[in-house]
Amino acid sequence: MGILDEDIERVRGANPLDVIVGEQVALRRVGTRWVGLCPFHTEKTPSFSVNAEAGFWFCFGCQASGDAIDFVRETQHLDFVGAVETLAGRAGIQLRYDDVRQTSTRRRRQSLVEAMEKAVSWYHERLLTGDDARPARAYLRSRGYDGEVVRRHRLGWAPEGWDELSRTIKLPESVLRDTGLAFVNSRDRLQDSFRGRLLFPIFDTRGDPVALGGRALPGGDGPKYKNSPSTKLYDKSEVLYGLHWAKADIVASKEVVVCEGYTDVIGLALAGVPRAVGVCGTALTDRHVATLRNFARRIVLAFDADGAGQSAADRFYEWERRYEIDVAVAALPPGADPGDLARTDPDALRTA
Ligand SMILES: [Zn+2]
């Protein structure tokens, strides 16, 4: 499996179990233990018990048990190494691996994440300060996005030039290509993938930037939306926009709202519904549902009233049965999209 045993022990020691579990389960102190509703089976009275001192959890209802690493594996759908890496990241522990090939795969991922991080910052800075980003800033203000929203979601502006990012950011060509930030064009030159677009960085559940969603300004060139291609970091049938930010509210409210795009997610948050996530240019998949189920058992679909919502509807019953969840459909007025509605008629949305 790869990570040195010594480092795994350090990771266990550095992550108090009640804190890790407490982020996803409401825990109550009972004597020397913590108890809460089991995240692994449906129940009304708490039978999930956490012994923080021993670093061990157990469910008297379904007999599930484990330590902090198992808990992160199960609830976030990660493999063992992924779970250890997540916990190591939280605790600021640098991991070492015993297998050279694995070390190089993980290092490669890390270098791609760092490149994305750099690009996200570069685009963000451009949006905040660039002269050429004025129309983008004006557009965002007209949508009701203030500076805080822009910073929180780390929105960016991709300038019009062919290769402004590639030229300035000083990353190897292979990294620019493997992250989908740039590609080699028909003249055999490196070209930026995003040009003249507002950018919505897409983060995975760990909070690593893995992709970009680009939106043309009204009257801009090309398709309205354009996302990063599939890469070693990004698979659109798995990642949900906004889940990283919305996690806490989703767990607390036991409900998640699924909508179509980034602007819907941000619009809902602005309207006081900070538990929305977005599919990025794809239908809701089994893997999305399996991920969401770890955070809430009630899924509300807020697609605008066209094909995407309808195709998901065909799968409701199967999902409800297979994942023991409730699926509901928000009754949006025909033609309304949640982002616009949040702006013009927030009350309609909250009661939808
Ligand atoms: Zn249980």
mmCIF file of C-alpha atoms and ligand atoms in Angstrom:
data_model
loop_
_atom_site.group_PDB
_atom_site.id
_atom_site.type_symbol
_atom_site.label_atom_id
_atom_site.label_comp_id
_atom_site.label_asym_id
_atom_site.label_seq_id
_atom_site.Cartn_x
_atom_site.Cartn_y
_atom_site.Cartn_z
ATOM 1 C CA MET A 1 0.000 0.000 0.000
ATOM 2 C CA GLY A 2 2.933 2.299 0.073
ATOM 3 C CA ILE A 3 3.021 4.753 2.963
ATOM 4 C CA LEU A 4 5.623 4.104 5.657
ATOM 5 C CA ASP A 5 4.042 2.576 8.804
ATOM 6 C CA GLU A 6 5.744 5.158 10.938
ATOM 7 C CA ASP A 7 4.023 7.951 9.013
ATOM 8 C CA ILE A 8 0.627 6.226 9.248
ATOM 9 C CA GLU A 9 1.027 6.167 13.023
ATOM 10 C CA ARG A 10 1.907 9.853 13.043
ATOM 11 C CA VAL A 11 -1.230 10.571 11.017
ATOM 12 C CA ARG A 12 -3.408 8.598 13.462
ATOM 13 C CA GLY A 13 -1.877 10.397 16.421
ATOM 14 C CA ALA A 14 -2.303 13.844 14.914
ATOM 15 C CA ASN A 15 -6.030 13.578 14.113
ATOM 16 C CA PRO A 16 -8.349 13.353 17.154
ATOM 17 C CA LEU A 17 -11.146 10.951 16.225
ATOM 18 C CA ASP A 18 -13.944 13.004 17.783
ATOM 19 C CA VAL A 19 -12.924 15.958 15.585
ATOM 20 C CA ILE A 20 -12.766 13.874 12.398
ATOM 21 C CA VAL A 21 -16.105 12.165 13.037
ATOM 22 C CA GLY A 22 -17.613 15.357 14.456
ATOM 23 C CA GLU A 23 -17.300 17.054 11.077
ATOM 24 C CA GLN A 24 -19.835 14.664 9.616
ATOM 25 C CA VAL A 25 -21.854 13.399 12.552
ATOM 26 C CA ALA A 26 -23.414 15.484 15.322
ATOM 27 C CA LEU A 27 -21.807 13.992 18.441
ATOM 28 C CA ARG A 28 -22.930 14.206 22.047
ATOM 29 C CA ARG A 29 -20.680 13.457 24.994
ATOM 30 C CA VAL A 30 -21.776 10.508 27.164
ATOM 31 C CA GLY A 31 -19.278 9.685 29.914
ATOM 32 C CA THR A 32 -15.926 8.980 28.294
ATOM 33 C CA ARG A 33 -17.469 8.445 24.857
ATOM 34 C CA TRP A 34 -19.213 10.392 22.136
ATOM 35 C CA VAL A 35 -22.430 9.160 20.546
ATOM 36 C CA GLY A 36 -24.366 10.135 17.439
ATOM 37 C CA LEU A 37 -26.492 8.850 14.579
ATOM 38 C CA CYS A 38 -24.653 6.235 12.556
ATOM 39 C CA PRO A 39 -23.580 7.499 9.112
ATOM 40 C CA PHE A 40 -23.518 3.928 7.801
ATOM 41 C CA HIS A 41 -27.100 2.866 8.418
ATOM 42 C CA THR A 42 -30.427 4.640 8.799
ATOM 43 C CA GLU A 43 -31.517 5.128 12.399
ATOM 44 C CA LYS A 44 -33.481 7.460 14.642
ATOM 45 C CA THR A 45 -31.772 6.796 17.970
ATOM 46 C CA PRO A 46 -27.982 7.084 18.184
ATOM 47 C CA SER A 47 -26.051 3.830 18.318
ATOM 48 C CA PHE A 48 -22.805 5.146 16.871
ATOM 49 C CA SER A 49 -20.144 5.367 19.552
ATOM 50 C CA VAL A 50 -16.740 7.064 19.395
ATOM 51 C CA ASN A 51 -13.946 6.363 21.841
ATOM 52 C CA ALA A 52 -11.628 9.267 21.093
ATOM 53 C CA GLU A 53 -8.960 8.204 23.555
ATOM 54 C CA ALA A 54 -8.598 4.754 22.018
ATOM 55 C CA GLY A 55 -9.067 6.192 18.509
ATOM 56 C CA PHE A 56 -11.826 3.702 17.766
ATOM 57 C CA TRP A 57 -15.485 3.920 16.676
ATOM 58 C CA PHE A 58 -18.209 1.289 16.725
ATOM 59 C CA CYS A 59 -21.886 1.060 15.753
ATOM 60 C CA PHE A 60 -24.138 -1.074 17.947
ATOM 61 C CA GLY A 61 -26.769 -1.032 15.194
ATOM 62 C CA CYS A 62 -24.895 -2.236 12.107
ATOM 63 C CA GLN A 63 -21.650 -3.441 13.721
ATOM 64 C CA ALA A 64 -19.504 -1.176 11.552
ATOM 65 C CA SER A 65 -16.260 -0.221 13.261
ATOM 66 C CA GLY A 66 -12.834 1.239 12.671
ATOM 67 C CA ASP A 67 -10.384 4.053 13.302
ATOM 68 C CA ALA A 68 -10.016 7.575 11.880
ATOM 69 C CA ILE A 69 -8.573 6.301 8.603
ATOM 70 C CA ASP A 70 -11.441 3.821 8.124
ATOM 71 C CA PHE A 71 -13.936 6.564 8.854
ATOM 72 C CA VAL A 72 -12.479 8.872 6.205
ATOM 73 C CA ARG A 73 -12.241 5.984 3.726
ATOM 74 C CA GLU A 74 -15.873 5.012 4.179
ATOM 75 C CA THR A 75 -17.427 8.447 4.284
ATOM 76 C CA GLN A 76 -15.381 10.067 1.537
ATOM 77 C CA HIS A 77 -15.024 7.065 -0.766
ATOM 78 C CA LEU A 78 -11.258 7.074 -0.682
ATOM 79 C CA ASP A 79 -8.811 4.204 -0.803
ATOM 80 C CA PHE A 80 -6.534 3.630 2.166
ATOM 81 C CA VAL A 81 -3.741 5.786 0.795
ATOM 82 C CA GLY A 82 -6.173 8.548 -0.167
ATOM 83 C CA ALA A 83 -7.633 8.578 3.349
ATOM 84 C CA VAL A 84 -4.193 8.714 4.971
ATOM 85 C CA GLU A 85 -3.186 11.509 2.593
ATOM 86 C CA THR A 86 -6.320 13.479 3.438
ATOM 87 C CA LEU A 87 -5.646 13.194 7.164
ATOM 88 C CA ALA A 88 -1.948 13.936 6.673
ATOM 89 C CA GLY A 89 -2.850 17.073 4.730
ATOM 90 C CA ARG A 90 -5.081 18.283 7.568
ATOM 91 C CA ALA A 91 -2.331 17.741 10.109
ATOM 92 C CA GLY A 92 0.450 19.162 7.934
ATOM 93 C CA ILE A 93 2.354 15.863 7.851
ATOM 94 C CA GLN A 94 4.634 15.160 4.883
ATOM 95 C CA LEU A 95 4.238 11.479 3.948
ATOM 96 C CA ARG A 96 6.957 9.114 2.770
ATOM 97 C CA TYR A 97 6.269 6.038 0.616
ATOM 98 C CA ASP A 98 8.034 2.688 0.508
ATOM 99 C CA ASP A 99 7.450 2.011 -3.171
ATOM 100 C CA VAL A 100 9.255 4.109 -5.722
ATOM 101 C CA ARG A 101 6.570 3.828 -8.400
ATOM 102 C CA GLN A 102 3.776 4.739 -6.031
ATOM 103 C CA THR A 103 5.816 7.611 -4.709
ATOM 104 C CA SER A 104 6.191 8.912 -8.244
ATOM 105 C CA THR A 105 2.444 8.582 -9.048
ATOM 106 C CA ARG A 106 1.498 10.443 -5.883
ATOM 107 C CA ARG A 107 4.188 13.031 -6.477
ATOM 108 C CA ARG A 108 2.862 13.537 -9.994
ATOM 109 C CA ARG A 109 -0.623 14.140 -8.636
ATOM 110 C CA GLN A 110 0.782 16.549 -6.089
ATOM 111 C CA SER A 111 2.675 18.484 -8.747
ATOM 112 C CA LEU A 112 -0.486 18.749 -10.885
ATOM 113 C CA VAL A 113 -2.472 20.002 -7.888
ATOM 114 C CA GLU A 114 0.219 22.577 -7.169
ATOM 115 C CA ALA A 115 0.114 23.705 -10.794
ATOM 116 C CA MET A 116 -3.677 24.086 -10.622
ATOM 117 C CA GLU A 117 -3.298 26.027 -7.395
ATOM 118 C CA LYS A 118 -0.842 28.365 -9.088
ATOM 119 C CA ALA A 119 -3.113 28.857 -12.097
ATOM 120 C CA VAL A 120 -6.170 29.477 -9.911
ATOM 121 C CA SER A 121 -4.257 32.195 -8.031
ATOM 122 C CA TRP A 122 -2.991 33.732 -11.255
ATOM 123 C CA TYR A 123 -6.467 33.913 -12.807
ATOM 124 C CA HIS A 124 -7.953 35.169 -9.536
ATOM 125 C CA GLU A 125 -5.427 37.995 -9.283
ATOM 126 C CA ARG A 126 -6.152 38.912 -12.890
ATOM 127 C CA LEU A 127 -9.864 39.178 -12.152
ATOM 128 C CA LEU A 128 -9.288 41.352 -9.091
ATOM 129 C CA THR A 129 -6.750 43.750 -10.582
ATOM 130 C CA GLY A 130 -6.499 43.398 -14.386
ATOM 131 C CA ASP A 131 -7.607 46.306 -16.577
ATOM 132 C CA ASP A 132 -8.888 43.795 -19.114
ATOM 133 C CA ALA A 133 -11.067 42.199 -16.410
ATOM 134 C CA ARG A 134 -13.226 45.324 -15.951
ATOM 135 C CA PRO A 135 -16.174 43.976 -17.973
ATOM 136 C CA ALA A 136 -15.963 40.714 -16.012
ATOM 137 C CA ARG A 137 -16.030 42.565 -12.688
ATOM 138 C CA ALA A 138 -18.970 44.659 -13.871
ATOM 139 C CA TYR A 139 -20.818 41.525 -14.931
ATOM 140 C CA LEU A 140 -20.236 39.866 -11.550
ATOM 141 C CA ARG A 141 -21.490 42.950 -9.717
ATOM 142 C CA SER A 142 -24.606 42.944 -11.887
ATOM 143 C CA ARG A 143 -25.201 39.356 -10.759
ATOM 144 C CA GLY A 144 -24.958 40.432 -7.124
ATOM 145 C CA TYR A 145 -21.504 38.926 -6.486
ATOM 146 C CA ASP A 146 -19.553 41.083 -4.067
ATOM 147 C CA GLY A 147 -15.823 40.871 -3.327
ATOM 148 C CA GLU A 148 -16.355 38.295 -0.628
ATOM 149 C CA VAL A 149 -18.171 35.917 -2.972
ATOM 150 C CA VAL A 150 -15.465 36.352 -5.588
ATOM 151 C CA ARG A 151 -12.698 35.618 -3.081
ATOM 152 C CA ARG A 152 -14.495 32.753 -1.361
ATOM 153 C CA HIS A 153 -15.057 30.935 -4.643
ATOM 154 C CA ARG A 154 -11.711 32.103 -6.008
ATOM 155 C CA LEU A 155 -13.238 33.208 -9.277
ATOM 156 C CA GLY A 156 -10.842 34.186 -12.016
ATOM 157 C CA TRP A 157 -10.509 35.901 -15.356
ATOM 158 C CA ALA A 158 -8.780 34.263 -18.314
ATOM 159 C CA PRO A 159 -7.447 37.019 -20.597
ATOM 160 C CA GLU A 160 -8.051 36.987 -24.356
ATOM 161 C CA GLY A 161 -4.439 36.356 -25.435
ATOM 162 C CA TRP A 162 -3.471 32.992 -26.927
ATOM 163 C CA ASP A 163 -0.963 31.967 -24.305
ATOM 164 C CA GLU A 164 -0.828 34.554 -21.511
ATOM 165 C CA LEU A 165 -1.046 31.959 -18.763
ATOM 166 C CA SER A 166 1.373 29.524 -20.401
ATOM 167 C CA ARG A 167 3.926 32.268 -21.020
ATOM 168 C CA THR A 168 3.807 33.851 -17.566
ATOM 169 C CA ILE A 169 3.214 31.041 -15.117
ATOM 170 C CA LYS A 170 6.511 29.193 -15.703
ATOM 171 C CA LEU A 171 5.297 25.609 -15.562
ATOM 172 C CA PRO A 172 6.659 22.743 -17.666
ATOM 173 C CA GLU A 173 4.732 22.086 -20.870
ATOM 174 C CA SER A 174 3.853 18.556 -19.736
ATOM 175 C CA VAL A 175 2.263 19.928 -16.565
ATOM 176 C CA LEU A 176 0.263 22.528 -18.485
ATOM 177 C CA ARG A 177 -1.024 19.794 -20.790
ATOM 178 C CA ASP A 178 -1.727 17.185 -18.098
ATOM 179 C CA THR A 179 -3.769 19.653 -16.057
ATOM 180 C CA GLY A 180 -5.745 20.696 -19.133
ATOM 181 C CA LEU A 181 -4.639 24.306 -18.616
ATOM 182 C CA ALA A 182 -3.131 24.400 -22.113
ATOM 183 C CA PHE A 183 -2.841 22.279 -25.248
ATOM 184 C CA VAL A 184 -0.657 22.099 -28.335
ATOM 185 C CA ASN A 185 -2.521 23.753 -31.211
ATOM 186 C CA SER A 186 -2.445 22.967 -34.932
ATOM 187 C CA ARG A 187 0.536 25.281 -35.389
ATOM 188 C CA ASP A 188 2.401 23.185 -32.869
ATOM 189 C CA ARG A 189 2.324 25.954 -30.291
ATOM 190 C CA LEU A 190 1.179 25.810 -26.704
ATOM 191 C CA GLN A 191 -2.174 27.559 -26.343
ATOM 192 C CA ASP A 192 -4.181 28.392 -23.191
ATOM 193 C CA SER A 193 -7.361 26.322 -22.873
ATOM 194 C CA PHE A 194 -9.340 29.212 -21.392
ATOM 195 C CA ARG A 195 -9.425 32.610 -23.053
ATOM 196 C CA GLY A 196 -11.763 35.541 -22.510
ATOM 197 C CA ARG A 197 -13.748 33.696 -19.861
ATOM 198 C CA LEU A 198 -14.826 33.984 -16.271
ATOM 199 C CA LEU A 199 -13.385 31.038 -14.388
ATOM 200 C CA PHE A 200 -14.944 28.989 -11.610
ATOM 201 C CA PRO A 201 -12.289 26.738 -10.054
ATOM 202 C CA ILE A 202 -13.569 23.251 -9.258
ATOM 203 C CA PHE A 203 -12.270 21.615 -6.065
ATOM 204 C CA ASP A 204 -12.483 17.984 -4.968
ATOM 205 C CA THR A 205 -13.804 17.018 -1.519
ATOM 206 C CA ARG A 206 -10.308 17.373 -0.089
ATOM 207 C CA GLY A 207 -10.247 20.999 -1.249
ATOM 208 C CA ASP A 208 -7.647 20.484 -3.972
ATOM 209 C CA PRO A 209 -8.275 22.472 -7.181
ATOM 210 C CA VAL A 210 -8.709 19.877 -9.939
ATOM 211 C CA ALA A 211 -10.376 21.667 -12.845
ATOM 212 C CA LEU A 212 -11.795 24.937 -14.136
ATOM 213 C CA GLY A 213 -15.236 25.850 -15.367
ATOM 214 C CA GLY A 214 -15.243 28.719 -17.838
ATOM 215 C CA ARG A 215 -18.197 30.943 -18.655
ATOM 216 C CA ALA A 216 -18.243 33.396 -21.541
ATOM 217 C CA LEU A 217 -19.432 36.916 -20.748
ATOM 218 C CA PRO A 218 -22.719 37.873 -22.434
ATOM 219 C CA GLY A 219 -21.866 38.529 -26.083
ATOM 220 C CA GLY A 220 -18.543 36.668 -25.779
ATOM 221 C CA ASP A 221 -17.170 34.175 -28.288
ATOM 222 C CA GLY A 222 -17.714 30.438 -28.379
ATOM 223 C CA PRO A 223 -19.974 28.250 -26.266
ATOM 224 C CA LYS A 224 -21.411 29.742 -23.068
ATOM 225 C CA TYR A 225 -19.766 27.106 -20.870
ATOM 226 C CA LYS A 226 -16.501 25.303 -21.283
ATOM 227 C CA ASN A 227 -14.922 23.012 -18.685
ATOM 228 C CA SER A 228 -11.514 21.424 -18.226
ATOM 229 C CA PRO A 229 -11.110 18.119 -20.066
ATOM 230 C CA SER A 230 -10.804 14.863 -18.113
ATOM 231 C CA THR A 231 -7.351 14.648 -16.569
ATOM 232 C CA LYS A 232 -5.513 12.592 -13.971
ATOM 233 C CA LEU A 233 -7.022 14.993 -11.440
ATOM 234 C CA TYR A 234 -10.511 15.436 -12.798
ATOM 235 C CA ASP A 235 -13.373 13.135 -13.725
ATOM 236 C CA LYS A 236 -16.609 15.053 -14.179
ATOM 237 C CA SER A 237 -18.762 12.018 -13.410
ATOM 238 C CA GLU A 238 -17.307 12.020 -9.916
ATOM 239 C CA VAL A 239 -16.603 15.601 -8.847
ATOM 240 C CA LEU A 240 -19.392 17.920 -7.677
ATOM 241 C CA TYR A 241 -18.875 21.670 -7.771
ATOM 242 C CA GLY A 242 -19.118 23.295 -4.351
ATOM 243 C CA LEU A 243 -19.218 20.119 -2.239
ATOM 244 C CA HIS A 244 -15.997 21.116 -0.528
ATOM 245 C CA TRP A 245 -17.557 24.352 0.780
ATOM 246 C CA ALA A 246 -21.065 23.027 1.347
ATOM 247 C CA LYS A 247 -20.127 19.872 3.287
ATOM 248 C CA ALA A 248 -20.671 21.255 6.768
ATOM 249 C CA ASP A 249 -24.070 22.743 6.000
ATOM 250 C CA ILE A 250 -25.164 19.613 4.137
ATOM 251 C CA VAL A 251 -24.335 17.450 7.145
ATOM 252 C CA ALA A 252 -25.991 19.858 9.589
ATOM 253 C CA SER A 253 -29.182 20.203 7.533
ATOM 254 C CA LYS A 254 -29.198 16.526 6.421
ATOM 255 C CA GLU A 255 -30.048 17.736 2.939
ATOM 256 C CA VAL A 256 -28.196 18.530 -0.246
ATOM 257 C CA VAL A 257 -29.513 20.496 -3.219
ATOM 258 C CA VAL A 258 -28.158 19.447 -6.606
ATOM 259 C CA CYS A 259 -28.226 21.944 -9.453
ATOM 260 C CA GLU A 260 -26.704 22.248 -12.877
ATOM 261 C CA GLY A 261 -23.931 24.771 -12.687
ATOM 262 C CA TYR A 262 -21.566 26.913 -10.680
ATOM 263 C CA THR A 263 -23.716 30.033 -10.931
ATOM 264 C CA ASP A 264 -26.677 28.087 -9.516
ATOM 265 C CA VAL A 265 -24.577 26.913 -6.570
ATOM 266 C CA ILE A 266 -23.319 30.413 -5.806
ATOM 267 C CA GLY A 267 -26.776 31.926 -6.389
ATOM 268 C CA LEU A 268 -28.308 29.503 -3.905
ATOM 269 C CA ALA A 269 -25.620 30.287 -1.331
ATOM 270 C CA LEU A 270 -26.346 34.010 -1.795
ATOM 271 C CA ALA A 271 -30.038 33.302 -1.258
ATOM 272 C CA GLY A 272 -29.301 31.630 2.066
ATOM 273 C CA VAL A 273 -29.156 28.024 0.829
ATOM 274 C CA PRO A 274 -25.460 27.169 1.312
ATOM 275 C CA ARG A 275 -25.933 23.432 0.812
ATOM 276 C CA ALA A 276 -26.017 23.252 -2.971
ATOM 277 C CA VAL A 277 -23.636 21.414 -5.271
ATOM 278 C CA GLY A 278 -23.442 21.435 -9.053
ATOM 279 C CA VAL A 279 -22.863 18.797 -11.683
ATOM 280 C CA CYS A 280 -20.399 20.158 -14.223
ATOM 281 C CA GLY A 281 -21.695 19.625 -17.719
ATOM 282 C CA THR A 282 -22.967 16.107 -17.116
ATOM 283 C CA ALA A 283 -26.023 14.295 -15.781
ATOM 284 C CA LEU A 284 -26.124 13.251 -12.138
ATOM 285 C CA THR A 285 -24.326 9.893 -11.994
ATOM 286 C CA ASP A 286 -24.380 6.899 -9.653
ATOM 287 C CA ARG A 287 -21.001 7.950 -8.336
ATOM 288 C CA HIS A 288 -22.280 11.446 -7.548
ATOM 289 C CA VAL A 289 -25.201 9.957 -5.636
ATOM 290 C CA ALA A 290 -22.945 7.518 -3.766
ATOM 291 C CA THR A 291 -20.737 10.431 -2.716
ATOM 292 C CA LEU A 292 -23.628 12.660 -1.639
ATOM 293 C CA ARG A 293 -25.201 9.886 0.374
ATOM 294 C CA ASN A 294 -22.255 10.049 2.748
ATOM 295 C CA PHE A 295 -23.168 13.594 3.646
ATOM 296 C CA ALA A 296 -26.976 13.612 3.597
ATOM 297 C CA ARG A 297 -29.834 11.195 3.044
ATOM 298 C CA ARG A 298 -32.126 13.700 1.374
ATOM 299 C CA ILE A 299 -31.258 14.885 -2.119
ATOM 300 C CA VAL A 300 -33.225 17.731 -3.682
ATOM 301 C CA LEU A 301 -32.850 18.157 -7.426
ATOM 302 C CA ALA A 302 -33.071 21.766 -8.574
ATOM 303 C CA PHE A 303 -32.496 21.454 -12.290
ATOM 304 C CA ASP A 304 -34.246 23.871 -14.579
ATOM 305 C CA ALA A 305 -37.276 22.298 -16.130
ATOM 306 C CA ASP A 306 -35.686 20.675 -19.172
ATOM 307 C CA GLY A 307 -34.107 17.381 -20.199
ATOM 308 C CA ALA A 308 -31.405 17.109 -17.536
ATOM 309 C CA GLY A 309 -33.897 17.001 -14.681
ATOM 310 C CA GLN A 310 -36.148 14.631 -16.553
ATOM 311 C CA SER A 311 -33.410 12.111 -17.263
ATOM 312 C CA ALA A 312 -32.448 12.092 -13.582
ATOM 313 C CA ALA A 313 -36.097 11.485 -12.684
ATOM 314 C CA ASP A 314 -35.988 8.091 -14.368
ATOM 315 C CA ARG A 315 -33.418 6.948 -11.861
ATOM 316 C CA PHE A 316 -35.002 8.224 -8.622
ATOM 317 C CA TYR A 317 -36.524 4.961 -7.511
ATOM 318 C CA GLU A 318 -33.428 2.962 -8.192
ATOM 319 C CA TRP A 319 -31.295 5.440 -6.255
ATOM 320 C CA GLU A 320 -33.733 5.604 -3.356
ATOM 321 C CA ARG A 321 -33.728 1.838 -3.039
ATOM 322 C CA ARG A 322 -30.067 1.227 -3.613
ATOM 323 C CA TYR A 323 -28.705 4.053 -1.452
ATOM 324 C CA GLU A 324 -31.491 4.352 1.155
ATOM 325 C CA ILE A 325 -32.034 8.008 0.374
ATOM 326 C CA ASP A 326 -34.966 10.305 -0.364
ATOM 327 C CA VAL A 327 -34.900 12.109 -3.665
ATOM 328 C CA ALA A 328 -37.112 15.167 -4.110
ATOM 329 C CA VAL A 329 -37.562 17.587 -6.980
ATOM 330 C CA ALA A 330 -37.723 21.322 -6.306
ATOM 331 C CA ALA A 331 -40.761 22.759 -8.075
ATOM 332 C CA LEU A 332 -39.043 25.525 -9.994
ATOM 333 C CA PRO A 333 -41.202 27.678 -12.249
ATOM 334 C CA PRO A 334 -40.805 26.582 -15.894
ATOM 335 C CA GLY A 335 -37.789 28.192 -17.527
ATOM 336 C CA ALA A 336 -36.405 29.464 -14.219
ATOM 337 C CA ASP A 337 -32.846 28.667 -13.331
ATOM 338 C CA PRO A 338 -31.976 28.597 -9.631
ATOM 339 C CA GLY A 339 -29.188 31.168 -9.937
ATOM 340 C CA ASP A 340 -31.460 33.773 -11.541
ATOM 341 C CA LEU A 341 -34.285 32.966 -9.197
ATOM 342 C CA ALA A 342 -32.015 33.415 -6.187
ATOM 343 C CA ARG A 343 -31.347 36.931 -7.435
ATOM 344 C CA THR A 344 -34.842 38.013 -8.413
ATOM 345 C CA ASP A 345 -37.077 36.063 -6.061
ATOM 346 C CA PRO A 346 -35.092 34.391 -3.263
ATOM 347 C CA ASP A 347 -38.206 33.468 -1.291
ATOM 348 C CA ALA A 348 -39.579 31.374 -4.135
ATOM 349 C CA LEU A 349 -36.401 29.353 -4.055
ATOM 350 C CA ARG A 350 -36.254 28.762 -0.330
ATOM 351 C CA THR A 351 -39.758 27.375 -0.378
ATOM 352 C CA ALA A 352 -39.256 25.396 -3.596
HETATM 353 ZN ZN ZN B 1 -24.559 1.729 12.049
#
